[in-house]
Coordinates of C-alpha atoms in Angstrom, one line a residue:
M1377 CA 39.5 4.9 39.4
A1378 CA 37.9 1.9 39.8
D1379 CA 35.5 0.9 42.2
T1380 CA 35.9 -2.4 42.7
K1381 CA 39.1 -3.5 44.2
Y1382 CA 40.5 -7.0 43.3
I1383 CA 42.7 -9.1 44.8
F1384 CA 43.9 -12.0 42.8
V1385 CA 45.2 -15.6 44.4
T1386 CA 47.7 -17.6 42.5
G1387 CA 49.3 -21.0 43.5
G1388 CA 53.1 -21.9 43.3
V1389 CA 55.3 -24.8 43.8
S1390 CA 52.5 -26.9 44.4
S1391 CA 48.9 -28.2 44.3
S1392 CA 46.6 -28.4 47.1
L1393 CA 48.4 -26.0 49.3
G1394 CA 45.1 -24.6 50.5
K1395 CA 44.6 -21.6 48.0
G1396 CA 40.6 -21.4 48.6
I1397 CA 41.2 -21.6 52.4
I1398 CA 43.6 -18.6 52.3
A1399 CA 41.6 -17.0 49.9
A1400 CA 37.9 -17.5 51.9
S1401 CA 40.1 -16.3 55.6
L1402 CA 41.4 -13.1 53.7
A1403 CA 37.5 -12.6 52.7
K1404 CA 36.2 -13.2 56.4
L1405 CA 38.7 -10.9 58.2
L1406 CA 37.6 -8.2 55.4
Q1407 CA 34.3 -9.0 56.0
A1408 CA 34.8 -8.9 59.7
R1409 CA 36.3 -5.1 58.9
G1410 CA 33.1 -3.8 57.4
Y1411 CA 33.7 -4.3 53.4
S1412 CA 31.3 -6.7 51.1
V1413 CA 33.6 -9.1 49.7
T1414 CA 32.8 -12.0 47.2
I1415 CA 35.4 -15.0 45.8
Q1416 CA 35.5 -16.0 42.7
K1417 CA 37.2 -19.5 41.4
L1418 CA 38.9 -19.9 37.9
D1419 CA 39.2 -23.2 37.0
P1420 CA 41.7 -24.4 34.2
Y1421 CA 40.4 -27.7 32.8
I1422 CA 38.3 -27.7 30.3
N1423 CA 35.0 -29.8 31.2
V1424 CA 32.2 -26.5 31.2
D1425 CA 31.6 -27.4 34.8
P1426 CA 32.4 -30.5 36.7
G1427 CA 29.1 -31.6 37.2
T1428 CA 30.0 -34.8 35.0
L1429 CA 33.2 -35.2 36.7
N1430 CA 33.7 -38.4 38.7
P1431 CA 34.1 -37.0 43.0
Y1432 CA 37.8 -39.1 42.8
E1433 CA 38.5 -37.0 40.3
H1434 CA 37.5 -33.2 42.1
G1435 CA 36.3 -33.8 45.0
E1436 CA 32.2 -33.3 45.5
C1437 CA 30.6 -31.0 42.9
Y1438 CA 29.1 -27.9 44.6
V1439 CA 25.5 -27.2 44.2
T1440 CA 24.3 -23.1 44.6
D1441 CA 21.2 -21.7 44.4
D1442 CA 21.1 -20.8 41.4
G1443 CA 21.6 -24.4 40.1
A1444 CA 25.1 -23.9 38.7
E1445 CA 27.5 -27.3 39.5
T1446 CA 30.5 -25.6 40.6
D1447 CA 33.8 -26.1 42.5
L1448 CA 34.1 -27.4 46.3
D1449 CA 36.1 -24.4 46.9
L1450 CA 32.6 -22.7 46.5
G1451 CA 31.7 -24.0 49.4
H1452 CA 34.4 -23.0 51.6
Y1453 CA 33.7 -19.6 50.4
E1454 CA 30.0 -20.0 51.6
R1455 CA 30.9 -21.6 54.6
F1456 CA 33.0 -18.9 55.9
L1457 CA 31.5 -15.7 54.6
N1458 CA 27.8 -17.1 55.0
V1459 CA 26.9 -15.2 51.8
N1460 CA 25.7 -17.3 48.4
T1461 CA 27.6 -18.0 45.1
S1462 CA 26.3 -18.5 41.7
Q1463 CA 27.4 -19.5 38.6
A1464 CA 29.7 -16.1 38.1
N1465 CA 31.5 -17.2 41.1
N1466 CA 33.0 -20.2 39.0
V1467 CA 34.3 -20.1 35.8
T1468 CA 36.2 -23.3 33.9
T1469 CA 38.0 -22.9 30.7
G1470 CA 35.4 -25.1 28.9
R1471 CA 32.9 -22.4 29.7
I1472 CA 35.0 -19.5 28.4
Y1473 CA 36.0 -21.6 25.4
Q1474 CA 32.4 -22.7 25.0
S1475 CA 31.2 -18.7 25.1
V1476 CA 34.3 -17.8 22.3
I1477 CA 33.5 -20.4 19.9
E1478 CA 29.6 -19.7 20.4
K1479 CA 30.6 -15.8 19.5
E1480 CA 32.1 -16.7 17.0
R1481 CA 29.7 -18.7 15.3
R1482 CA 27.3 -15.9 15.5
G1483 CA 29.3 -13.6 14.1
E1484 CA 30.1 -11.3 16.6
F1485 CA 33.7 -11.0 16.1
L1486 CA 33.6 -10.2 12.4
G1487 CA 35.5 -12.1 10.6
K1488 CA 38.6 -11.8 13.1
T1489 CA 41.2 -14.6 12.8
V1490 CA 40.0 -15.6 16.8
Q1491 CA 43.1 -16.1 19.0
V1492 CA 43.6 -17.0 22.6
V1493 CA 44.8 -13.5 23.0
P1494 CA 42.8 -11.1 22.6
H1495 CA 39.3 -13.5 22.8
I1496 CA 40.2 -15.5 25.3
T1497 CA 41.7 -13.4 27.7
N1498 CA 38.8 -10.5 26.7
E1499 CA 36.4 -13.3 27.8
I1500 CA 38.0 -14.0 31.3
K1501 CA 38.4 -10.8 31.9
E1502 CA 34.5 -9.9 31.6
R1503 CA 34.1 -13.2 33.9
I1504 CA 36.5 -11.2 36.4
K1505 CA 34.8 -8.1 36.3
H1506 CA 31.3 -9.1 36.3
L1507 CA 30.9 -9.8 39.7
G1508 CA 32.6 -6.3 40.5
N1509 CA 30.2 -4.7 37.9
T1510 CA 27.3 -5.6 39.7
G1511 CA 28.1 -2.7 41.9
D1512 CA 26.9 -5.2 45.3
Y1513 CA 30.9 -5.7 46.7
D1514 CA 34.3 -3.2 47.7
I1515 CA 36.6 -6.4 46.7
V1516 CA 36.4 -9.2 44.6
I1517 CA 39.0 -12.2 45.4
T1518 CA 39.8 -14.2 42.2
E1519 CA 41.4 -17.2 43.2
I1520 CA 43.3 -18.9 40.4
G1521 CA 43.2 -22.8 40.2
G1522 CA 46.3 -24.9 39.5
T1523 CA 50.2 -24.1 39.7
V1524 CA 51.9 -21.3 38.3
G1525 CA 53.9 -22.5 35.3
D1526 CA 51.0 -25.0 33.9
I1527 CA 50.3 -25.0 30.7
E1528 CA 46.9 -24.7 31.2
S1529 CA 46.8 -22.1 33.6
L1530 CA 49.2 -19.6 31.2
P1531 CA 45.6 -17.8 29.6
Y1532 CA 44.3 -16.6 33.5
I1533 CA 47.7 -15.4 34.2
E1534 CA 47.9 -13.2 31.1
S1535 CA 44.2 -12.0 31.9
V1536 CA 45.6 -11.1 35.3
R1537 CA 48.2 -9.6 34.2
Q1538 CA 46.5 -7.1 31.4
L1539 CA 43.6 -6.6 34.4
K1540 CA 46.4 -5.2 37.2
W1541 CA 48.1 -3.0 34.2
E1542 CA 44.3 -1.7 33.3
L1543 CA 43.0 -1.3 36.9
G1544 CA 46.4 0.6 38.4
D1545 CA 48.2 -0.7 41.7
E1546 CA 45.7 0.7 43.9
N1547 CA 43.0 -1.5 42.3
A1548 CA 44.4 -5.0 42.3
L1549 CA 47.2 -7.0 43.8
V1550 CA 48.2 -10.4 43.5
I1551 CA 49.1 -12.7 46.4
H1552 CA 50.9 -15.9 45.7
L1553 CA 50.5 -18.6 47.6
T1554 CA 53.8 -21.2 48.2
L1555 CA 55.4 -23.9 49.7
V1556 CA 58.6 -23.4 52.3
P1557 CA 59.4 -27.2 52.6
Y1558 CA 61.7 -28.4 55.8
L1559 CA 63.8 -30.9 54.7
S1560 CA 64.2 -33.0 57.9
A1561 CA 68.0 -34.5 56.9
A1562 CA 69.7 -31.0 56.6
G1563 CA 67.0 -29.8 59.6
E1564 CA 66.2 -26.8 57.9
L1565 CA 63.3 -24.7 55.4
K1566 CA 64.4 -24.1 52.4
T1567 CA 63.3 -21.1 49.7
K1568 CA 64.8 -21.7 46.6
P1569 CA 61.3 -23.5 45.2
T1570 CA 59.6 -20.4 45.9
Q1571 CA 61.9 -18.2 44.6
H1572 CA 61.8 -20.4 41.8
S1573 CA 58.2 -19.7 41.5
V1574 CA 57.8 -16.3 41.5
K1575 CA 60.1 -15.8 39.2
T1576 CA 58.3 -18.3 36.7
L1577 CA 55.5 -15.5 38.0
M1578 CA 57.5 -12.8 36.6
E1579 CA 58.2 -14.4 33.7
S1580 CA 54.3 -13.7 32.9
G1581 CA 55.0 -9.9 33.7
I1582 CA 53.1 -10.1 37.0
K1583 CA 55.1 -9.4 40.6
A1584 CA 53.7 -10.8 43.6
D1585 CA 52.6 -8.6 45.9
I1586 CA 52.5 -10.5 49.3
L1587 CA 54.0 -14.2 50.2
V1588 CA 51.9 -16.6 51.9
C1589 CA 54.1 -19.7 52.7
R1590 CA 53.1 -22.9 53.1
T1591 CA 54.8 -24.4 55.7
E1592 CA 55.1 -27.3 58.4
H1593 CA 57.8 -25.0 60.7
E1594 CA 57.9 -21.4 62.1
L1595 CA 59.6 -18.6 59.4
S1596 CA 62.1 -17.2 61.4
D1597 CA 63.1 -13.0 60.9
D1598 CA 65.9 -14.3 58.7
L1599 CA 64.0 -16.6 56.5
R1600 CA 61.3 -13.7 56.2
E1601 CA 64.0 -11.4 55.1
K1602 CA 65.8 -13.9 52.6
L1603 CA 62.6 -14.2 51.0
A1604 CA 61.4 -10.8 50.9
L1605 CA 64.2 -9.5 49.2
F1606 CA 64.8 -12.3 46.8
C1607 CA 61.1 -12.3 45.7
N1608 CA 61.2 -8.2 45.4
V1609 CA 58.6 -8.2 48.2
R1610 CA 58.5 -6.0 51.5
K1611 CA 58.5 -7.9 54.5
E1612 CA 55.9 -7.2 56.4
A1613 CA 54.5 -9.1 53.1
V1614 CA 55.9 -12.2 53.6
I1615 CA 52.9 -13.7 55.3
Q1616 CA 53.5 -17.6 57.3
S1617 CA 50.4 -20.1 57.2
I1618 CA 51.6 -22.7 59.3
D1619 CA 49.7 -25.6 59.5
A1620 CA 46.3 -25.3 61.7
S1621 CA 44.7 -28.3 63.5
T1622 CA 41.3 -27.3 61.6
I1623 CA 40.5 -25.0 58.6
Y1624 CA 38.6 -22.6 60.9
D1625 CA 42.0 -21.4 62.9
V1626 CA 43.2 -20.3 59.6
P1627 CA 41.5 -16.7 59.4
N1628 CA 43.3 -16.1 63.1
L1629 CA 46.3 -17.1 62.0
M1630 CA 46.3 -14.6 58.9
L1631 CA 45.4 -12.2 61.0
E1632 CA 48.0 -12.9 63.6
E1633 CA 50.5 -12.6 60.6
G1634 CA 48.9 -8.9 59.3
L1635 CA 47.7 -10.2 56.1
D1636 CA 44.2 -8.0 55.8
T1637 CA 46.2 -5.4 57.0
I1638 CA 48.6 -5.6 54.5
T1639 CA 46.1 -6.3 51.8
L1640 CA 43.9 -3.2 52.7
Q1641 CA 47.3 -0.9 52.5
K1642 CA 48.2 -2.0 49.4
L1643 CA 44.5 -1.2 48.3
S1644 CA 44.0 2.1 49.7
L1645 CA 41.6 1.0 51.7
S1646 CA 40.6 2.1 55.3
Q1647 CA 41.7 -0.4 57.9
E1648 CA 39.7 1.9 60.8
N1649 CA 37.2 -1.1 61.6
E1650 CA 39.1 -3.6 63.6
P1651 CA 37.8 -7.3 63.2
E1652 CA 34.4 -7.8 64.3
L1653 CA 35.2 -11.8 64.8
I1654 CA 33.8 -12.7 68.3
R1655 CA 31.0 -15.0 66.8
W1656 CA 33.6 -16.6 64.7
N1657 CA 35.7 -17.1 67.5
E1658 CA 32.9 -18.7 69.8
F1659 CA 32.1 -21.2 67.3
L1660 CA 36.0 -22.3 67.4
R1661 CA 35.6 -22.0 70.8
R1662 CA 32.9 -24.9 71.2
H1663 CA 34.2 -26.9 68.6
K1664 CA 37.5 -27.2 70.3
N1665 CA 36.1 -28.0 73.8
P1666 CA 33.0 -30.5 73.0
K1667 CA 31.6 -31.6 76.2
A1668 CA 30.5 -35.1 74.6
E1669 CA 31.5 -37.5 71.5
V1670 CA 29.3 -39.4 69.2
T1671 CA 30.4 -41.4 66.2
I1672 CA 28.0 -41.2 62.7
G1673 CA 28.8 -43.7 59.9
L1674 CA 29.1 -42.5 56.5
I1675 CA 27.9 -44.7 54.6
G1676 CA 29.2 -44.1 50.8
K1677 CA 30.9 -45.6 47.7
Y1678 CA 33.7 -42.6 47.3
V1679 CA 35.1 -42.7 50.7
E1680 CA 38.3 -43.1 49.7
L1681 CA 38.9 -39.2 49.3
Q1682 CA 37.5 -37.2 52.0
D1683 CA 36.8 -34.3 49.3
S1684 CA 33.8 -36.6 48.3
Y1685 CA 31.7 -35.7 50.6
K1686 CA 33.2 -32.1 51.9
S1687 CA 30.3 -30.2 52.3
I1688 CA 28.8 -33.3 54.6
L1689 CA 32.2 -33.5 56.9
E1690 CA 32.2 -29.6 57.4
A1691 CA 28.1 -29.6 58.2
F1692 CA 29.0 -31.7 61.4
I1693 CA 31.6 -29.9 62.4
H1694 CA 28.7 -26.8 62.6
A1695 CA 26.4 -29.2 64.3
G1696 CA 28.9 -30.6 66.5
A1697 CA 29.7 -26.8 67.5
E1698 CA 26.6 -25.9 68.0
N1699 CA 25.6 -29.1 70.7
E1700 CA 29.3 -28.6 72.0
V1701 CA 29.9 -32.4 71.1
K1702 CA 33.0 -33.8 69.2
V1703 CA 31.7 -35.6 65.6
R1704 CA 33.6 -38.7 64.6
V1705 CA 32.2 -38.9 61.3
E1706 CA 33.2 -43.1 60.4
P1707 CA 33.6 -43.6 56.5
I1708 CA 32.2 -47.1 55.8
H1709 CA 32.6 -48.1 51.6
S1710 CA 29.0 -49.1 51.0
E1711 CA 30.4 -51.7 48.5
F1712 CA 32.1 -54.1 51.6
I1713 CA 28.8 -54.2 53.9
S1714 CA 28.8 -57.7 55.0
Q1715 CA 27.5 -59.4 58.0
D1716 CA 30.4 -59.1 59.8
V1717 CA 30.7 -54.5 59.2
I1718 CA 27.5 -54.7 60.6
Q1719 CA 28.4 -56.7 63.5
N1720 CA 31.7 -55.5 64.0
K1721 CA 30.9 -51.3 62.8
I1722 CA 27.7 -50.4 62.1
S1723 CA 26.6 -51.8 65.5
K1724 CA 28.6 -49.4 67.4
L1725 CA 27.6 -46.3 65.6
D1726 CA 25.6 -43.8 67.4
G1727 CA 24.0 -42.8 64.0
L1728 CA 24.0 -43.7 60.3
L1729 CA 24.3 -41.1 57.3
V1730 CA 23.5 -43.0 53.9
A1731 CA 25.2 -40.4 50.9
P1732 CA 24.6 -39.4 47.9
G1733 CA 25.7 -40.7 44.7
F1734 CA 25.0 -42.0 41.1
G1735 CA 24.9 -45.5 39.9
E1736 CA 24.7 -49.1 41.0
R1737 CA 28.3 -49.6 42.7
G1738 CA 27.3 -50.2 46.6
I1739 CA 23.7 -50.0 46.1
E1740 CA 22.9 -53.0 48.0
G1741 CA 25.0 -52.3 51.1
K1742 CA 23.3 -48.6 51.6
I1743 CA 20.1 -50.9 51.7
K1744 CA 21.9 -52.9 54.3
A1745 CA 22.5 -50.4 56.1
V1746 CA 19.5 -48.7 55.7
Q1747 CA 17.7 -51.9 57.2
Y1748 CA 20.2 -51.8 60.3
A1749 CA 19.4 -48.6 61.5
R1750 CA 15.5 -49.0 60.7
E1751 CA 15.3 -51.7 62.8
H1752 CA 17.7 -50.9 65.4
K1753 CA 16.4 -47.7 65.9
I1754 CA 19.6 -46.2 65.4
P1755 CA 19.5 -42.1 64.1
F1756 CA 19.2 -42.1 60.3
L1757 CA 19.5 -39.4 57.7
G1758 CA 19.7 -40.5 54.3
I1759 CA 20.6 -37.6 51.7
C1760 CA 19.9 -37.5 48.5
L1761 CA 20.5 -41.4 46.9
G1762 CA 20.6 -42.0 50.9
M1763 CA 16.8 -41.3 51.0
Q1764 CA 16.1 -43.1 47.6
M1765 CA 17.8 -46.5 48.7
A1766 CA 15.6 -46.0 52.7
V1767 CA 12.2 -45.6 50.0
I1768 CA 13.5 -49.1 48.4
E1769 CA 14.5 -51.0 51.6
F1770 CA 11.3 -49.8 53.8
S1771 CA 9.5 -51.3 50.1
R1772 CA 11.6 -54.7 50.5
N1773 CA 11.2 -55.3 53.6
V1774 CA 8.1 -53.8 55.4
A1775 CA 5.3 -52.8 52.4
G1776 CA 6.3 -56.4 50.8
L1777 CA 7.6 -55.2 47.2
K1778 CA 10.4 -57.6 47.0
D1779 CA 11.4 -56.5 43.8
A1780 CA 11.7 -52.6 44.4
N1781 CA 14.1 -50.8 42.9
S1782 CA 15.1 -47.4 41.5
T1783 CA 15.4 -47.7 37.5
E1784 CA 18.6 -45.9 38.0
M1785 CA 19.7 -49.5 39.0
Q1786 CA 17.5 -51.8 37.2
K1787 CA 15.6 -50.4 34.6
D1788 CA 13.1 -52.9 34.1
T1789 CA 12.6 -53.1 37.6
S1790 CA 8.6 -54.8 38.4
A1791 CA 8.6 -52.2 41.4
P1792 CA 10.4 -48.6 40.2
V1793 CA 9.5 -47.1 43.9
I1794 CA 11.9 -44.8 42.4
S1795 CA 11.9 -43.5 39.1
L1796 CA 13.2 -41.2 36.3
M1797 CA 11.4 -37.5 35.7
E1798 CA 9.4 -37.2 33.0
D1799 CA 10.8 -34.7 31.8
Q1800 CA 15.0 -36.4 32.0
K1801 CA 13.8 -39.7 29.9
D1802 CA 14.6 -38.1 26.5
L1803 CA 17.8 -36.3 27.3
K1804 CA 20.9 -36.9 25.6
H1805 CA 23.2 -34.8 27.2
M1806 CA 24.2 -35.2 30.9
G1807 CA 25.7 -32.2 31.7
G1808 CA 23.8 -29.2 33.6
T1809 CA 20.1 -31.3 32.7
M1810 CA 19.1 -32.8 36.6
R1811 CA 16.7 -30.9 39.0
L1812 CA 19.7 -28.6 40.6
G1813 CA 19.7 -25.3 42.4
A1814 CA 17.1 -24.2 45.1
W1815 CA 13.8 -26.0 45.5
D1816 CA 10.7 -25.2 47.7
C1817 CA 9.3 -28.0 50.4
K1818 CA 5.8 -27.6 51.8
L1819 CA 6.8 -29.7 55.5
A1820 CA 4.0 -31.8 57.2
A1821 CA 2.7 -30.1 60.4
G1822 CA 3.7 -32.3 63.2
S1823 CA 6.7 -34.2 61.7
I1824 CA 10.4 -34.2 63.0
V1825 CA 11.3 -31.7 60.1
A1826 CA 8.5 -29.5 60.9
D1827 CA 9.7 -29.4 64.5
V1828 CA 13.3 -28.9 63.3
Y1829 CA 13.1 -26.7 60.5
D1830 CA 10.4 -24.5 62.6
A1831 CA 9.0 -23.0 59.7
E1832 CA 5.6 -24.5 57.1
M1833 CA 7.9 -24.2 53.5
I1834 CA 11.8 -24.3 53.6
T1835 CA 14.1 -23.8 50.4
E1836 CA 16.5 -26.5 49.4
R1837 CA 19.0 -27.5 47.2
H1838 CA 19.1 -30.5 44.8
R1839 CA 21.5 -32.1 42.7
H1840 CA 19.6 -35.2 41.2
R1841 CA 17.5 -37.4 37.8
Y1842 CA 15.6 -39.4 39.8
E1843 CA 12.5 -39.4 41.8
F1844 CA 10.1 -40.6 44.5
N1845 CA 7.4 -42.8 42.1
D1846 CA 4.3 -41.0 43.2
S1847 CA 2.4 -44.2 41.6
Y1848 CA 3.6 -46.4 44.9
R1849 CA 2.9 -43.2 47.5
E1850 CA -0.7 -44.2 48.7
T1851 CA 0.9 -48.2 48.7
L1852 CA 3.8 -47.1 50.9
E1853 CA 2.1 -44.8 53.4
K1854 CA -0.3 -47.9 54.3
A1855 CA 2.5 -49.5 55.2
G1856 CA 3.6 -47.0 57.7
L1857 CA 5.6 -44.5 55.1
K1858 CA 5.7 -40.9 56.7
I1859 CA 5.8 -38.2 53.8
T1860 CA 6.5 -35.5 55.5
G1861 CA 7.7 -32.8 53.0
T1862 CA 6.6 -32.1 49.3
N1863 CA 7.2 -29.7 46.6
P1864 CA 4.4 -27.6 46.7
K1865 CA 4.0 -27.0 43.2
T1866 CA 5.2 -30.6 41.2
G1867 CA 3.8 -32.7 44.3
L1868 CA 7.5 -34.4 44.0
V1869 CA 8.6 -36.3 47.3
E1870 CA 10.6 -34.5 49.2
I1871 CA 11.1 -35.8 52.9
I1872 CA 10.3 -38.9 54.3
E1873 CA 10.1 -40.4 58.1
M1874 CA 9.4 -43.7 59.6
E1875 CA 6.6 -44.5 62.1
D1876 CA 7.7 -46.2 65.3
H1877 CA 11.3 -44.6 65.2
P1878 CA 12.7 -42.1 67.1
W1879 CA 14.6 -40.1 64.4
F1880 CA 14.9 -41.5 60.6
V1881 CA 15.0 -39.2 58.3
G1882 CA 15.4 -38.7 54.3
V1883 CA 15.4 -36.0 52.5
Q1884 CA 15.4 -35.6 48.2
Y1885 CA 17.7 -32.5 48.3
H1886 CA 21.2 -32.0 49.8
P1887 CA 21.1 -29.9 53.1
E1888 CA 24.7 -29.7 53.6
Y1889 CA 25.2 -27.4 51.4
K1890 CA 23.7 -24.6 53.0
S1891 CA 25.6 -25.1 56.4
T1892 CA 27.5 -22.6 57.4
V1893 CA 30.0 -21.4 60.2
A1894 CA 27.2 -18.7 61.4
N1895 CA 23.8 -20.8 60.2
P1896 CA 24.5 -24.3 61.4
H1897 CA 22.1 -26.2 59.1
P1898 CA 19.2 -27.5 61.7
L1899 CA 18.3 -31.1 59.8
F1900 CA 22.4 -31.8 60.8
V1901 CA 22.0 -30.1 64.7
A1902 CA 18.7 -32.1 65.4
Y1903 CA 20.7 -35.2 64.0
V1904 CA 23.5 -34.9 66.3
Q1905 CA 21.2 -34.4 68.8
A1906 CA 19.7 -37.3 68.0
A1907 CA 22.8 -39.6 68.0
V1908 CA 23.6 -38.1 71.2
K1909 CA 20.7 -38.9 73.1
Y1910 CA 21.0 -42.3 71.9
S1911 CA 24.1 -42.8 72.3
Q1912 CA 23.5 -41.4 76.3
S1913 CA 20.5 -44.5 75.8
K1914 CA 22.7 -46.9 75.0
S1915 CA 24.8 -46.1 77.8
S1916 CA 22.7 -45.9 80.1
D1917 CA 21.2 -49.7 78.6
N1918 CA 25.4 -50.5 79.6
V1919 CA 25.2 -49.6 83.2
A1920 CA 21.7 -51.0 84.3
H1921 CA 22.8 -54.6 82.4
N1922 CA 26.5 -54.3 84.3

């Protein structure tokens, strides 16, 4: 009899149905009933981690406290559960094969022929059970990336089949997320794609215990009965997942459908405690009933794909709700910032955020945006590369270092105000070699950030290779740049502010990674407050002029 229960979430018919949101929503409901829950993502691609992937390929790369570069779904898990994840929560095919090949090279298989079954599947099963074996969790939810039937997902599906057999029916269950499409020409929902998806799953030896059906329209009783009959599940195990106005509605929608109830029944777990969602629902109330609205410009070079800045967008939702303000994010491509864009878009904003990124594309546009925010006293937040652009802009236009740049963009610059860390200079491998994970930062007394955090020492997550060049610190400080946060061990600059500016903050770290529904990030909360104040002052000025 296993102590930890395991839930596997698979997907069928189509990708992008929201397995991560369903997994996070179920986890939230189980957590709200008093169970200790964690979620794991298994990704079928051969990259060892998403760290070297272009954001256009897979959305943002999410970083955990322990420095793991992971899938963006882990961000959803943390935002919903308010519990930290780690490297163990994200496993890729690349990491699995790398581990098995290293074991083979060490001779751990004693001369056996190394095969997908049993060696790869055993490695997958070990990774799945690792979190359960810690003894920290009552329930481990594992999301299987990709779609049932994909060649690359087959070893994971086979591993799930074996685990279900090994653990027993009361200790493991499979939730299959599928699509019930609406054909407008016929005016009806169609169940056949779901039937075929379940059949494909059964061909691999797995029977779905619960069906979660994504749909644009309500599922009728007849339709539920049909799905139950032909997909071999109980009618109460056919769960409707209708399109929602916000992902944060999904836990309540799943509660109404009884997803947590049927899950606990099948796992023979107590349903005695009702889900306690008071705080969650208060967040939703504030989010849906804003008393004001602000528009923030998000300056980046991946703005065509929303998922590239997923954590930033979600952090604004959390901070907006905390302030009872609707934050409208205006994406602005940094490659195409002209005088026209500045006059017609940027000048009308209530705040400006220059986003993280890598490489030289779009850099000069970011610098123009920073300059406008600094000169026109618009609330500004620069994150990672955004902070570095603020340093370069200040160096060029205030400190008189006309050729100031980052060695990432211009190796032979005469004023490398941003440069490569010494331990990075001889690296040949790009993956997993940056400054990653949680690092301490000491805040300067009397600074904006000291007031925001209400603390002297903070810990924030990093993902970057280049740093503020300390040899220019004295020059820039004399010109009016304020260094308000440094790492206590290395002395590396973490935060900059500006003299004579109401709210200008650049941070080398990624505050967005730590923002959750239960704990909106204080930096985003304060930034939204500053944007509201700026918006109100603009309105007052307009009234005075009229």
